[in-house]
Coordinates of C-alpha atoms and ligand atoms in Angstrom, one line a residue:
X1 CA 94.0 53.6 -46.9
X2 CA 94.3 51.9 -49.9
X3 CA 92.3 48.4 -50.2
X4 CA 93.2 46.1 -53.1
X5 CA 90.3 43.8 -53.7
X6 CA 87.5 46.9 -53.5
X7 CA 85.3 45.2 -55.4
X8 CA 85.2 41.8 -53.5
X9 CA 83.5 40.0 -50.4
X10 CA 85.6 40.7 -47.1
X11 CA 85.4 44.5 -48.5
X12 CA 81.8 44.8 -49.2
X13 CA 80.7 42.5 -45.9
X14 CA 83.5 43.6 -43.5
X15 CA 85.8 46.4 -44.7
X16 CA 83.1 49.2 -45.9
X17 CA 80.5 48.5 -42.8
X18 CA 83.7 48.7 -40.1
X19 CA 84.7 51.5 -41.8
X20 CA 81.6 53.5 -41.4
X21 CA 81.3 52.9 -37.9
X22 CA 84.4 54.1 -37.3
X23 CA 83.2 57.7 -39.0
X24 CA 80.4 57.4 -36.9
X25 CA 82.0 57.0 -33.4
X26 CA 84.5 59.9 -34.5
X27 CA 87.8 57.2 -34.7
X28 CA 88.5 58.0 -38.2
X29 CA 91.3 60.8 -38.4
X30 CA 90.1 64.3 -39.6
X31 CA 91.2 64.2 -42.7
X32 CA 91.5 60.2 -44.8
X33 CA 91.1 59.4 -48.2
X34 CA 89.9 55.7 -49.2
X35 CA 91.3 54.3 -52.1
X36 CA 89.5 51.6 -53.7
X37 CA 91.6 49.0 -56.4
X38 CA 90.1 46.4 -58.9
X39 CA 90.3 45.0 -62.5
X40 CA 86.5 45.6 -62.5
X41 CA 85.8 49.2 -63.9
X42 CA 83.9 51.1 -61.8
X43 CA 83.4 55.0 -61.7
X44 CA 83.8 57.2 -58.6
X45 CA 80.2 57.0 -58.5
X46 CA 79.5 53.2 -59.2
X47 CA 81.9 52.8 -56.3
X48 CA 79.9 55.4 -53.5
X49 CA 77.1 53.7 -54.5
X50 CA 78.5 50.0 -53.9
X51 CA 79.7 51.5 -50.6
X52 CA 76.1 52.5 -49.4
X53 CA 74.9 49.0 -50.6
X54 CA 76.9 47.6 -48.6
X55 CA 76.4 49.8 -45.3
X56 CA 73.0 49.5 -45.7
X57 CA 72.8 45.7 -45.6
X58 CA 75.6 44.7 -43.4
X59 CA 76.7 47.7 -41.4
X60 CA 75.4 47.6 -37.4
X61 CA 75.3 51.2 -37.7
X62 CA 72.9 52.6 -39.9
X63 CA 73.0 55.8 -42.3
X64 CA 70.6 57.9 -40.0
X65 CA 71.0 61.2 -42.2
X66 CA 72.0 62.2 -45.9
X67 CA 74.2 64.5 -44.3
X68 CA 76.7 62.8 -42.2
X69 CA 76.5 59.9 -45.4
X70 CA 77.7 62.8 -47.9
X71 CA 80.7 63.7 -45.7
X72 CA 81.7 60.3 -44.9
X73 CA 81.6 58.9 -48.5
X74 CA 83.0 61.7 -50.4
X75 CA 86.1 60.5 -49.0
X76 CA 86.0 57.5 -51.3
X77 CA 87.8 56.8 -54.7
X78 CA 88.3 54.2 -56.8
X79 CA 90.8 53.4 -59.4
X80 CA 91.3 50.4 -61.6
X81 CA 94.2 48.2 -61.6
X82 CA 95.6 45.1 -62.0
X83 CA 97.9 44.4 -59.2
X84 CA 100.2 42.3 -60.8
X85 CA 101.2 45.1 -63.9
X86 CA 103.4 47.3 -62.0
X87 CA 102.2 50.5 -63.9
X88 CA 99.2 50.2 -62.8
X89 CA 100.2 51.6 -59.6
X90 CA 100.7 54.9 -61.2
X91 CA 97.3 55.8 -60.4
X92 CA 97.6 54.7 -57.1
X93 CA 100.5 56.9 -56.2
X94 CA 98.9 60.1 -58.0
X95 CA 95.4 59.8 -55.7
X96 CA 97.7 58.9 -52.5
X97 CA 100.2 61.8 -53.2
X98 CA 97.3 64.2 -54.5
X99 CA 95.7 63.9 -51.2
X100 CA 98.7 64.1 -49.3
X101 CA 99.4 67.7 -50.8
X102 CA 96.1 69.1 -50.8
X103 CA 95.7 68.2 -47.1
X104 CA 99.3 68.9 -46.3
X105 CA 100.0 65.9 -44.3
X106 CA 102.7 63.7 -43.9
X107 CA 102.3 60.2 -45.4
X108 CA 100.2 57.9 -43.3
X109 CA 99.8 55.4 -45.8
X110 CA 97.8 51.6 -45.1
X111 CA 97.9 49.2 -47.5
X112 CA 94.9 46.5 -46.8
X113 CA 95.4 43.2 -49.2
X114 CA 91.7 42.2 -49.3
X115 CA 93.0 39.6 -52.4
X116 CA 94.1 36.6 -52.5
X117 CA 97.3 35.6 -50.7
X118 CA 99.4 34.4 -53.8
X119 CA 98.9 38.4 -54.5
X120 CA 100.8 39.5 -51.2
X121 CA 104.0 38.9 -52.7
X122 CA 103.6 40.7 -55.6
X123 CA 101.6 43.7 -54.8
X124 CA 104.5 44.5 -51.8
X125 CA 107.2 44.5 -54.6
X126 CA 105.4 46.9 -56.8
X127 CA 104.6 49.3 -54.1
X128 CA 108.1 49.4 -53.2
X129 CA 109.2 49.5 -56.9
X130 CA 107.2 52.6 -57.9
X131 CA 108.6 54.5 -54.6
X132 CA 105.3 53.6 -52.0
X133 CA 106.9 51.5 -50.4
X134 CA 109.6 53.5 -48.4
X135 CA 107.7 56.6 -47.5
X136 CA 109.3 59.5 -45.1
X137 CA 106.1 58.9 -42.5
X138 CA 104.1 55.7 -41.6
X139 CA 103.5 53.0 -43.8
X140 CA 101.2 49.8 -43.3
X141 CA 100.6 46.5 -44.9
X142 CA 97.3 44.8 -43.6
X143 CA 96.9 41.4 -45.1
X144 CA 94.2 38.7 -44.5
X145 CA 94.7 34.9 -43.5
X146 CA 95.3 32.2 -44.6
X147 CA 98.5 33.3 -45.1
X148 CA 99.9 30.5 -47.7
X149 CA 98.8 27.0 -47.8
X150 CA 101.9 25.6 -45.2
X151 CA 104.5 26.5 -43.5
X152 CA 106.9 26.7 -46.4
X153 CA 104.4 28.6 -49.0
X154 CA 103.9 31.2 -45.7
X155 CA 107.4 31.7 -45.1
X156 CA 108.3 32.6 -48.7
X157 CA 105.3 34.9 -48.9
X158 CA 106.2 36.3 -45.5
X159 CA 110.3 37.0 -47.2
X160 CA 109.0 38.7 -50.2
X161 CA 106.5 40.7 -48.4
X162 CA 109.7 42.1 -45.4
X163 CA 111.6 43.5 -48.7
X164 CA 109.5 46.0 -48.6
X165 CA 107.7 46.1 -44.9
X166 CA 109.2 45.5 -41.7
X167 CA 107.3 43.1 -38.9
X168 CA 106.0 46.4 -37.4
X169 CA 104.4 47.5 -40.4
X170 CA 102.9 44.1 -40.8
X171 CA 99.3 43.7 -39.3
X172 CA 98.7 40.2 -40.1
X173 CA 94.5 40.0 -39.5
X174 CA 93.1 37.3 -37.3
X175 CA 89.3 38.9 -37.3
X176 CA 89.0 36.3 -34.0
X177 CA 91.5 38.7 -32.0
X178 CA 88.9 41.5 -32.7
X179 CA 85.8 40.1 -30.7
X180 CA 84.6 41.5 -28.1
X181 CA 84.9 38.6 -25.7
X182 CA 88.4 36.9 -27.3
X183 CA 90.1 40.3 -26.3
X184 CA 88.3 39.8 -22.9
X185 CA 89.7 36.5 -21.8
X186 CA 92.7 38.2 -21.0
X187 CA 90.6 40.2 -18.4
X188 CA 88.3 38.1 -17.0
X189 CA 91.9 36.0 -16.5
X190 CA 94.2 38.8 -15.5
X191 CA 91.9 40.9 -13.5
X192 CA 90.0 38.4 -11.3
X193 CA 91.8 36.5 -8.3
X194 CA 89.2 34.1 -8.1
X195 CA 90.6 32.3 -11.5
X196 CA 94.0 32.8 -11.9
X197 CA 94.8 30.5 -9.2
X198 CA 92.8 27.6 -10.5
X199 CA 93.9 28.2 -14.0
X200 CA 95.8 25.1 -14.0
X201 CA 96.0 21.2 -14.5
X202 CA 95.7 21.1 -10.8
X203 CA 91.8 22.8 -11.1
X204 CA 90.9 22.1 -15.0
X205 CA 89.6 19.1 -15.9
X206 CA 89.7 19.6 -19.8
X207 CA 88.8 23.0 -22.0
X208 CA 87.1 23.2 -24.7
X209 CA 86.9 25.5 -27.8
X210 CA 83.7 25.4 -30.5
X211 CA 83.5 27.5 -33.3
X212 CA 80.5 26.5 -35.2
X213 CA 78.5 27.6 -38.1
X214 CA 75.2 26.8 -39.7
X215 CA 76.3 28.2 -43.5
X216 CA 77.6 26.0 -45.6
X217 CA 80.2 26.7 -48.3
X218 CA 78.1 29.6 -49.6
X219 CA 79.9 31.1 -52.7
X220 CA 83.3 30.5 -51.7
X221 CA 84.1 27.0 -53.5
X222 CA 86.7 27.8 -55.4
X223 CA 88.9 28.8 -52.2
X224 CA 87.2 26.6 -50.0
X225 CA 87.3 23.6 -51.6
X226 CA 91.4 23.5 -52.0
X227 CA 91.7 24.9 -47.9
X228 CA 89.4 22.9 -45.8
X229 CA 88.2 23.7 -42.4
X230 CA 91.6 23.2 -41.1
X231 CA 93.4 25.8 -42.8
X232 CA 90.3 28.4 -42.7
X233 CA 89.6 28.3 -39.4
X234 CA 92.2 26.1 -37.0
X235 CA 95.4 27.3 -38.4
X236 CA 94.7 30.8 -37.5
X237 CA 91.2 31.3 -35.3
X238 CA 90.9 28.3 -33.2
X239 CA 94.7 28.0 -32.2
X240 CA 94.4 31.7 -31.4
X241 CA 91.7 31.7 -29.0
X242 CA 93.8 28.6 -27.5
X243 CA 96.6 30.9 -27.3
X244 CA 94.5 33.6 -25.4
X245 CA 93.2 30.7 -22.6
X246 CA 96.5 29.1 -22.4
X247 CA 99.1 31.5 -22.0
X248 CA 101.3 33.2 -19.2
X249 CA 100.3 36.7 -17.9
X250 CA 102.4 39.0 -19.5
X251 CA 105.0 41.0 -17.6
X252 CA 103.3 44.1 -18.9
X253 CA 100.0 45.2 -21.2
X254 CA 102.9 45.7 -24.4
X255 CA 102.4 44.2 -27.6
X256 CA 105.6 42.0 -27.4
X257 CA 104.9 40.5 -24.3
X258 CA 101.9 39.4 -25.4
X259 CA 103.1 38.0 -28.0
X260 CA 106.0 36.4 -26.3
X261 CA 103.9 34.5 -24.4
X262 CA 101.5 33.5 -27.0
X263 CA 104.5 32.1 -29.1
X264 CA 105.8 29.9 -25.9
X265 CA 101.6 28.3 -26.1
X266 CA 102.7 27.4 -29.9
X267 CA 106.2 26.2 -28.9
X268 CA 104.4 23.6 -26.1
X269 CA 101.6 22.7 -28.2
X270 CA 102.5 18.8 -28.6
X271 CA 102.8 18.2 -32.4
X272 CA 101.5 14.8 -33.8
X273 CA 103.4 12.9 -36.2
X274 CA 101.3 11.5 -39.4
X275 CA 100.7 8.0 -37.9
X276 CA 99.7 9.7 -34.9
X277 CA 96.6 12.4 -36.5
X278 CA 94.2 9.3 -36.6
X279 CA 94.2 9.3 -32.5
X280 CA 94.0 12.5 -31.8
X281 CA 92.2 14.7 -34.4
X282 CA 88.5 13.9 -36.6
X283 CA 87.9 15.4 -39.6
X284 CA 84.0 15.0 -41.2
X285 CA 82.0 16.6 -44.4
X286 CA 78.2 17.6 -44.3
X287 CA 75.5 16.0 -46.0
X288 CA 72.4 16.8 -46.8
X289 CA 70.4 17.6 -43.7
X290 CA 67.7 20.0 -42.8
X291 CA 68.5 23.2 -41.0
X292 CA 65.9 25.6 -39.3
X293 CA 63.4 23.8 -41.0
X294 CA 64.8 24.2 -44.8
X295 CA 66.3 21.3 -46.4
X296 CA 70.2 21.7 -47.3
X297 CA 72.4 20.0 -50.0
X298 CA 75.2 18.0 -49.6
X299 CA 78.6 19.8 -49.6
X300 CA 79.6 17.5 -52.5
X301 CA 76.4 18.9 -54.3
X302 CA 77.4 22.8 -53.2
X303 CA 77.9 25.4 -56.0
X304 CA 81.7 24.4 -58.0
X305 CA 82.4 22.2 -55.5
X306 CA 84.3 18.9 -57.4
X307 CA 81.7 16.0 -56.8
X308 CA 83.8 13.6 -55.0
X309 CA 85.4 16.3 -53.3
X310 CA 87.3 15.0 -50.3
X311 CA 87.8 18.5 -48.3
X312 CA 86.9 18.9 -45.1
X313 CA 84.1 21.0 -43.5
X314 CA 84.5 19.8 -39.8
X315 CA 87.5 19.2 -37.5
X316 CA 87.5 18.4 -34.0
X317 CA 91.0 17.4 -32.1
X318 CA 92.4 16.8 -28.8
X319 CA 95.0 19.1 -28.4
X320 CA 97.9 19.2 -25.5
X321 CA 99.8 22.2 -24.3
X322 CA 102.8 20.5 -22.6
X323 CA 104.2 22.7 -19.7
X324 CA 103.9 23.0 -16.0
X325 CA 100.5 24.8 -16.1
X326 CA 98.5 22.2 -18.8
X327 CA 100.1 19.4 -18.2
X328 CA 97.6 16.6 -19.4
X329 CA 94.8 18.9 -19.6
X330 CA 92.8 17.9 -22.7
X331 CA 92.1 20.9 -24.8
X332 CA 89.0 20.1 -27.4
X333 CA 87.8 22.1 -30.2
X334 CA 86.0 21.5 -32.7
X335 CA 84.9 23.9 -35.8
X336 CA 82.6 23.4 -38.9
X337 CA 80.4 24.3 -41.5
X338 CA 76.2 23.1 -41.7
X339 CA 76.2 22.6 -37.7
X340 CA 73.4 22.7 -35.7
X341 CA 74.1 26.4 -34.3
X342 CA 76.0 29.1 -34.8
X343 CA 77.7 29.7 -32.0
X344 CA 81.5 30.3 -30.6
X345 CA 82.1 29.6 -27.0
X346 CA 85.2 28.5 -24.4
X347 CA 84.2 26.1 -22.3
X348 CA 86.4 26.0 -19.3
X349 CA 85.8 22.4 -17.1
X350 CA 87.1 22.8 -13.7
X351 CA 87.5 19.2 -11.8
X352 CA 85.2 17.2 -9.3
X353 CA 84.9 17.7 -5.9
X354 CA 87.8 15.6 -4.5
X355 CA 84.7 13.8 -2.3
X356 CA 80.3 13.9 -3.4
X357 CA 78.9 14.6 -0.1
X358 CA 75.4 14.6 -2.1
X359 CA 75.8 11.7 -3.8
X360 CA 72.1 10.3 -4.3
X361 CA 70.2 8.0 -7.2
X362 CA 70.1 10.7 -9.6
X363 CA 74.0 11.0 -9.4
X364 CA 73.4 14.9 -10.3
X365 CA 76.4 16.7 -8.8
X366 CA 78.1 18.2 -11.8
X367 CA 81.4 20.0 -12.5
X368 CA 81.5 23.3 -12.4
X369 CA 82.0 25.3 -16.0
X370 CA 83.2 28.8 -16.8
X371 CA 81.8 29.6 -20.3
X372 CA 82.8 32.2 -22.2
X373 CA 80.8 32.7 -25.2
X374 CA 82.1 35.0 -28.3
X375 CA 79.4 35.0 -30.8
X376 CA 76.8 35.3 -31.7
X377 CA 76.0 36.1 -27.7
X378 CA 78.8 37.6 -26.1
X379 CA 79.7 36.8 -22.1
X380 CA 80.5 34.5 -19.4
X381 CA 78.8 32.4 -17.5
X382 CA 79.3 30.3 -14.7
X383 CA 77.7 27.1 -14.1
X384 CA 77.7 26.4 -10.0
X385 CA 75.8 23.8 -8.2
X386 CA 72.3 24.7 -6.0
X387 CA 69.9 22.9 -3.7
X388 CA 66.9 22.2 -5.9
X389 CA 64.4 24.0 -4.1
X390 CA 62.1 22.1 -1.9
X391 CA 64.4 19.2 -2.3
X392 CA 66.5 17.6 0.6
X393 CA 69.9 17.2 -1.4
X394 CA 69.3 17.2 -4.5
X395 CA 71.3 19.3 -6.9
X396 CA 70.9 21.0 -9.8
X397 CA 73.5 23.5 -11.5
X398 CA 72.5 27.1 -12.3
X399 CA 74.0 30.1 -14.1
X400 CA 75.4 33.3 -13.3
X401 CA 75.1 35.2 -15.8
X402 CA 77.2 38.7 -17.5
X403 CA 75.9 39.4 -20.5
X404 CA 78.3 41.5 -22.7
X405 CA 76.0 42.9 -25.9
X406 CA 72.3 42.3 -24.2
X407 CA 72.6 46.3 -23.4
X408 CA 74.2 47.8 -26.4
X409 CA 75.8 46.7 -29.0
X410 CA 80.0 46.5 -29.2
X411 CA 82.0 46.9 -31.9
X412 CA 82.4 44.6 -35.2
X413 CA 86.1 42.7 -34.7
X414 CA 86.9 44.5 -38.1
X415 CA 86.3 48.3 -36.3
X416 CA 88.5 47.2 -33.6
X417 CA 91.2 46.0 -35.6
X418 CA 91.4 48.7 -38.1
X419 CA 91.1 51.0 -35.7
X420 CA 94.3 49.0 -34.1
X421 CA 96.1 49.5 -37.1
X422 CA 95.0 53.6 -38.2
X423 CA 97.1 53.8 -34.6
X424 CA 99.6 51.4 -34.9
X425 CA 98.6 48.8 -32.4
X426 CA 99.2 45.4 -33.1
X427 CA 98.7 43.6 -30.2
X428 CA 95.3 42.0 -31.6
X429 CA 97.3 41.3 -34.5
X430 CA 99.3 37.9 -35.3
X431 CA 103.4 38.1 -35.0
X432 CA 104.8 36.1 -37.6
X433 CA 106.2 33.7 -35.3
X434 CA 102.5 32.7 -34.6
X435 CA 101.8 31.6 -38.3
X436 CA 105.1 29.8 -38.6
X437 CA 104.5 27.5 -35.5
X438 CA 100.5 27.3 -36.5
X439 CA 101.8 26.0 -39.5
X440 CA 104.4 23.6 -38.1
X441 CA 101.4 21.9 -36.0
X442 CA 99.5 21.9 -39.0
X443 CA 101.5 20.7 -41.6
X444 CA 101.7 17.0 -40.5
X445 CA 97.9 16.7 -40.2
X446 CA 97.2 17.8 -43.8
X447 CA 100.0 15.4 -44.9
X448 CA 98.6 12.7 -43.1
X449 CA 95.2 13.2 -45.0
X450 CA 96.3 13.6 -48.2
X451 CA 98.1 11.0 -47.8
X452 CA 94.9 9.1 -46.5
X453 CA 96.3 7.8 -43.6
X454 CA 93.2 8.7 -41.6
X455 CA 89.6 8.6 -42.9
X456 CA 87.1 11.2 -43.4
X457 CA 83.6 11.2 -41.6
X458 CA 80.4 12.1 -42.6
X459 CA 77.9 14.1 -41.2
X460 CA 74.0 15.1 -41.5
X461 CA 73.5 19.5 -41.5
X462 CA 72.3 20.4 -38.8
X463 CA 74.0 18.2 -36.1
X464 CA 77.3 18.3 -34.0
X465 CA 79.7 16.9 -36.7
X466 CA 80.5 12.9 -37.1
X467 CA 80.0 10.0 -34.1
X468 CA 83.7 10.4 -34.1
X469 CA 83.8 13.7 -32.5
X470 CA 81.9 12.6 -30.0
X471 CA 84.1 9.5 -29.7
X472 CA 87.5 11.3 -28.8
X473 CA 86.2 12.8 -25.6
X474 CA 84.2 10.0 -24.4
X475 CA 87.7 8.1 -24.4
X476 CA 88.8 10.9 -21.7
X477 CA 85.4 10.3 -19.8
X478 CA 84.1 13.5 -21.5
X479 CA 81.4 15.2 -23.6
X480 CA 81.0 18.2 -25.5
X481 CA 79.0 20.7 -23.4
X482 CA 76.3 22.9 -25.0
X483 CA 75.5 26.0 -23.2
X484 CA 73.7 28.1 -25.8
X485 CA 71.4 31.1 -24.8
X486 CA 68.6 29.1 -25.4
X487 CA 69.5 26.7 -22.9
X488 CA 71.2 29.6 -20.7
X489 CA 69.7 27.9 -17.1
X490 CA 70.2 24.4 -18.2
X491 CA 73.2 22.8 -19.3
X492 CA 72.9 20.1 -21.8
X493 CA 75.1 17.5 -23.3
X494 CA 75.6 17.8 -26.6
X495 CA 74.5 14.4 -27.2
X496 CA 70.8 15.2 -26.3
X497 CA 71.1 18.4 -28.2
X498 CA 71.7 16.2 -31.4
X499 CA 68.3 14.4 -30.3
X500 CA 66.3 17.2 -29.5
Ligands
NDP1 N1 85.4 37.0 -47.6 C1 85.6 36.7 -46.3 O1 84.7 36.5 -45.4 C2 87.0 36.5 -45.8 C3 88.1 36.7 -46.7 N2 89.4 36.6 -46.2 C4 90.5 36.8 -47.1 O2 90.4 38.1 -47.7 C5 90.9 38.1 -49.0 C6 89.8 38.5 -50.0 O3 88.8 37.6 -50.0 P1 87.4 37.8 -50.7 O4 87.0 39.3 -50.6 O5 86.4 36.8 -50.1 O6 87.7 37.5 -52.2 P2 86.9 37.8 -53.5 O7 87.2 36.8 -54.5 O8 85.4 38.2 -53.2 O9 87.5 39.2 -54.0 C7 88.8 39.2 -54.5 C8 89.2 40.6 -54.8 O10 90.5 40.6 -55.4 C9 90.5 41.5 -56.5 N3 91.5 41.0 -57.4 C10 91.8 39.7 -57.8 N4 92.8 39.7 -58.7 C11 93.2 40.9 -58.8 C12 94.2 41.6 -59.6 N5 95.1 40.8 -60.4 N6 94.4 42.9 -59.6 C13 93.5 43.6 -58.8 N7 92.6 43.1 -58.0 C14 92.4 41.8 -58.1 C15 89.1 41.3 -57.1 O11 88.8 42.5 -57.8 P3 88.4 42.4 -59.4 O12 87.7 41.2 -59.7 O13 87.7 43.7 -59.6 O14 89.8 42.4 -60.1 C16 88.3 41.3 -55.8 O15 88.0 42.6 -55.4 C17 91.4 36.6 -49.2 O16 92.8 36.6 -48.8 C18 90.6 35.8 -48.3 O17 91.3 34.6 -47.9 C19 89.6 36.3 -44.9 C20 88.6 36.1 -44.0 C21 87.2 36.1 -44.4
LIG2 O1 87.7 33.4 -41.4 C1 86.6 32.8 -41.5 O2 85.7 33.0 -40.5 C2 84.3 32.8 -40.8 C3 83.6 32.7 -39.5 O3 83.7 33.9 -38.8 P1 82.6 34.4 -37.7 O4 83.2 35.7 -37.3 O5 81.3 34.4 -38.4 O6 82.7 33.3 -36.7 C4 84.1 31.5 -41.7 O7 82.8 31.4 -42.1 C5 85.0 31.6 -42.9 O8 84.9 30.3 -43.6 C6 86.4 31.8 -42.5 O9 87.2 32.1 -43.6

């Protein structure tokens, strides 16, 4: 495996730590060689040692002895080059091939793109130009999203990037499709009778999907600033985990009929024109606030972020998947950065009881909720209605309870997905069909706020996002629901959460 961009982020918090744990649990092949790529000079050594740094602070499996460390890392190299001088590559090809011979194997060759996306294009055509990129055995190009800035920038990237790999050597990385509890919902859908039947407009009241964080721009400004929320996180992670609640069973467990079906969730997903965005999607920007106790700047104030900056950190929308089985089902999600908790979760709303037979002054009859959460606790949860002990008829709603990672604790999405791609599975990966039609929802929305069609909100850190969030469900009748392990017995409006 070859990983352009060595020397950066994703590789030291994800790539190294995923990568260990693999070596660990014995799903690394016998015999791999990493190669690491850079401008940065940095000696075999330098490079081991940057690896151990970076295992030791983020890996969820620990080095436990010297031994097993030594074996592991002395399958490390690094080389430098600049990816965009094409004889740079020499030394690329001389540690792939050198390995390759002394461990007389055939070529089994993954190319992870850990750089930025305007690279993709160029690194693909000099791997095929200095003979990499047709090999006689296997040959893989992982690359990271966002992939472009639109549709248009993604589908030139995605040309350039076929003349030399074909869609099944592509493993396009949603890091989403690798938790624990995303890959589940097909499960918990698939292999229960109990939902399947009421997994419909007929049984759902509304769905909703949060992905929230408490960090803030961190030390990402100079990409975050010109993407926003909406390209970082709902043009790829948020419509994905739509994709997995929405979508048809497959006709079998096969990649393409997976992907079939996700693809038809894209092609139903109503699109809004640029007039339109201002009804049916919020977008906000933190503020100064205090969060755990520690007071938090302003994202204009953040670290190289431009002082009037007018980039989003929040988004919320009302989203409508328009075939037989959603029809006017509400989908919310919201996503954003300096929230009040970290947390990702599916809520799924199932309607009222057609007729309240305990319909008393408290009014407490509630619906019932199917919760799956994703991170950072992983399970479901169902929230049913009970007698209130000692009470006549009043109700109150309690959980049942799996919990997926209380036990033991399950793999990072980035050992699952390169473990998918060392064997050349790319279900959990996204078809490029998938980022076209993500895009063509997306486009119109940006459009419509650069163009300034539609304002943006503020909001303090630490709370749910702007009023207006809380605005575009209460128009529906509805409210955010919080049901955070904290609060695991009790379910709470979000609107008391921000006052509490
Ligand atoms: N960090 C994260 O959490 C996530 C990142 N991503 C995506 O992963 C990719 C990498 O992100 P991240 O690690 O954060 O970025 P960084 O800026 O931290 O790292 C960029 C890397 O690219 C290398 N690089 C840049 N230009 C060249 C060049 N001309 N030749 C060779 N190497 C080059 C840099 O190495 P050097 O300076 O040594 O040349 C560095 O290793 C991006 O596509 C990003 O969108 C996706 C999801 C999450
Ligand atoms: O892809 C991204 O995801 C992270 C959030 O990932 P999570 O696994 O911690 O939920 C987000 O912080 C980042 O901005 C985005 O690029």
């Amino acid at each position: 495996m070859v990983i352009f961009g060595a020397t950066g982020d994703l590789a030291k918090r994800k790539l190294f730590p995923a990568l260990f744990s693999l070596y660990m649990n014995k799903l690394l092949p016998p015999a791999f060689r990493i190669i690491g790529v850079g401008r940065r000079p940095r000696t075999h050594e330098q490079f081991r040692e940057a690896v151990r740094k970076s295992v030791d602070e983020f890996s969820r499996i620990k080095v436990a002895d010297e031994a097993s460390w030594q074996q592991f890392i002395k399958n490390f190299t690094y080389t430098v080059a600049d990816v965009t001088n094409p004889s740079d590559y020499e030394g690329i090809k001389s540690l792939i091939e050198g390995f390759e011979t002394e461990h007389g194997v055939e070529p089994c060759r993954l190319f992870y793109l850990a750089i930025a996306p305007d690279l993709f294009a160029t690194v693909s055509h000099n791997l095929k130009a200095i003979g990499l990129g047709d090999t006689r055995g296997v040959k893989r190009l992982i690359i990271e999203k966002p992939i472009g800035n639109d549709f248009l920038s993604a589908k030139e990237i995605d040309e350039q990037i076929k003349q030399t790999f074909t869609e099944k050597e592509i493993y396009r990385i949603d890091h989403y499709l690798g938790k624990e509890m995303v890959q589940n919902i097909n499960v918990i859908r698939f292999a229960n009778n109990i939902f399947e039947p009421l997994w419909n407009h007929h049984h759902i009241a509304c769905v909703q999907i949060t992905a929230s964080e408490t960090v803030g721009v961190e030390e990402r400004a100079a990409y975050y600033d010109r993407a926003g929320a909406l390209r970082d996180m709902v043009q790829n992670h948020m419509l994905q985990m739509l994709m997995m609640v929405c979508m048809e069973p497959p006709s079998r467990l096969k990649t393409e009929a997976i992907h079939d079906e996700k693809i038809k969730v894209l092609r139903s997903l109503r699109r809004y024109s640029e007039e339109e965005v201002g009804a049916y999607v919020v977008r906000g920007q933190y503020q100064a606030g205090i969060l755990n106790g520690k007071a938090v700047p302003a994202y204009r104030d953040e670290k190289n972020v431009d002082s009037a900056s007018e980039t989003e950190t929040f988004v919320a929308a009302k989203l409508y998947v328009d075939n037989l089985r959603w029809a006017g089902v509400p989908f919310y999600i919201r996503t954003g950065k300096r929230m009040g908790a970290k947390a990702t979760e599916i809520v799924i709303q199932f309607k009222e009881m057609p007729k309240n037979l305990y319909f008393n002054k408290n009014n407490d009859l509630g619906p019932n909720l199917l919760v799956i959460t994703i991170n950072p606790d992983e399970g479901i949860h169902m929230v049913l209605n009970a007698k209130k002990p000692g009470s006549d008829n009043q109700i109150m709603p309690i959980a049942m309870e799996f919990c997926n990672n209380c036990e033991q604790g399950t793999p990072e999405a980035y050992e699952s997905l390169i473990h998918d791609a060392i064997v050349g599975d790319q279900t959990f990966f996204t078809h490029w069909e998938e980022v076209a039609l993500a895009w063509e929802f997306i486009d119109p929305i940006r459009r419509a706020w650069d163009r300034n069609l539609h304002k943006l909100d503020f909001y303090e850190s630490g709370t749910w996002g702007p009023a207006s969030a809380h605005a575009l469900l209460a128009e529906e009748g509805h409210h955010w629901w919080s049901v955070t392990k904290e609060r695991q017995h009790r379910v709470v409006r979000a609107t008391e959460v921000i006052t509490t």
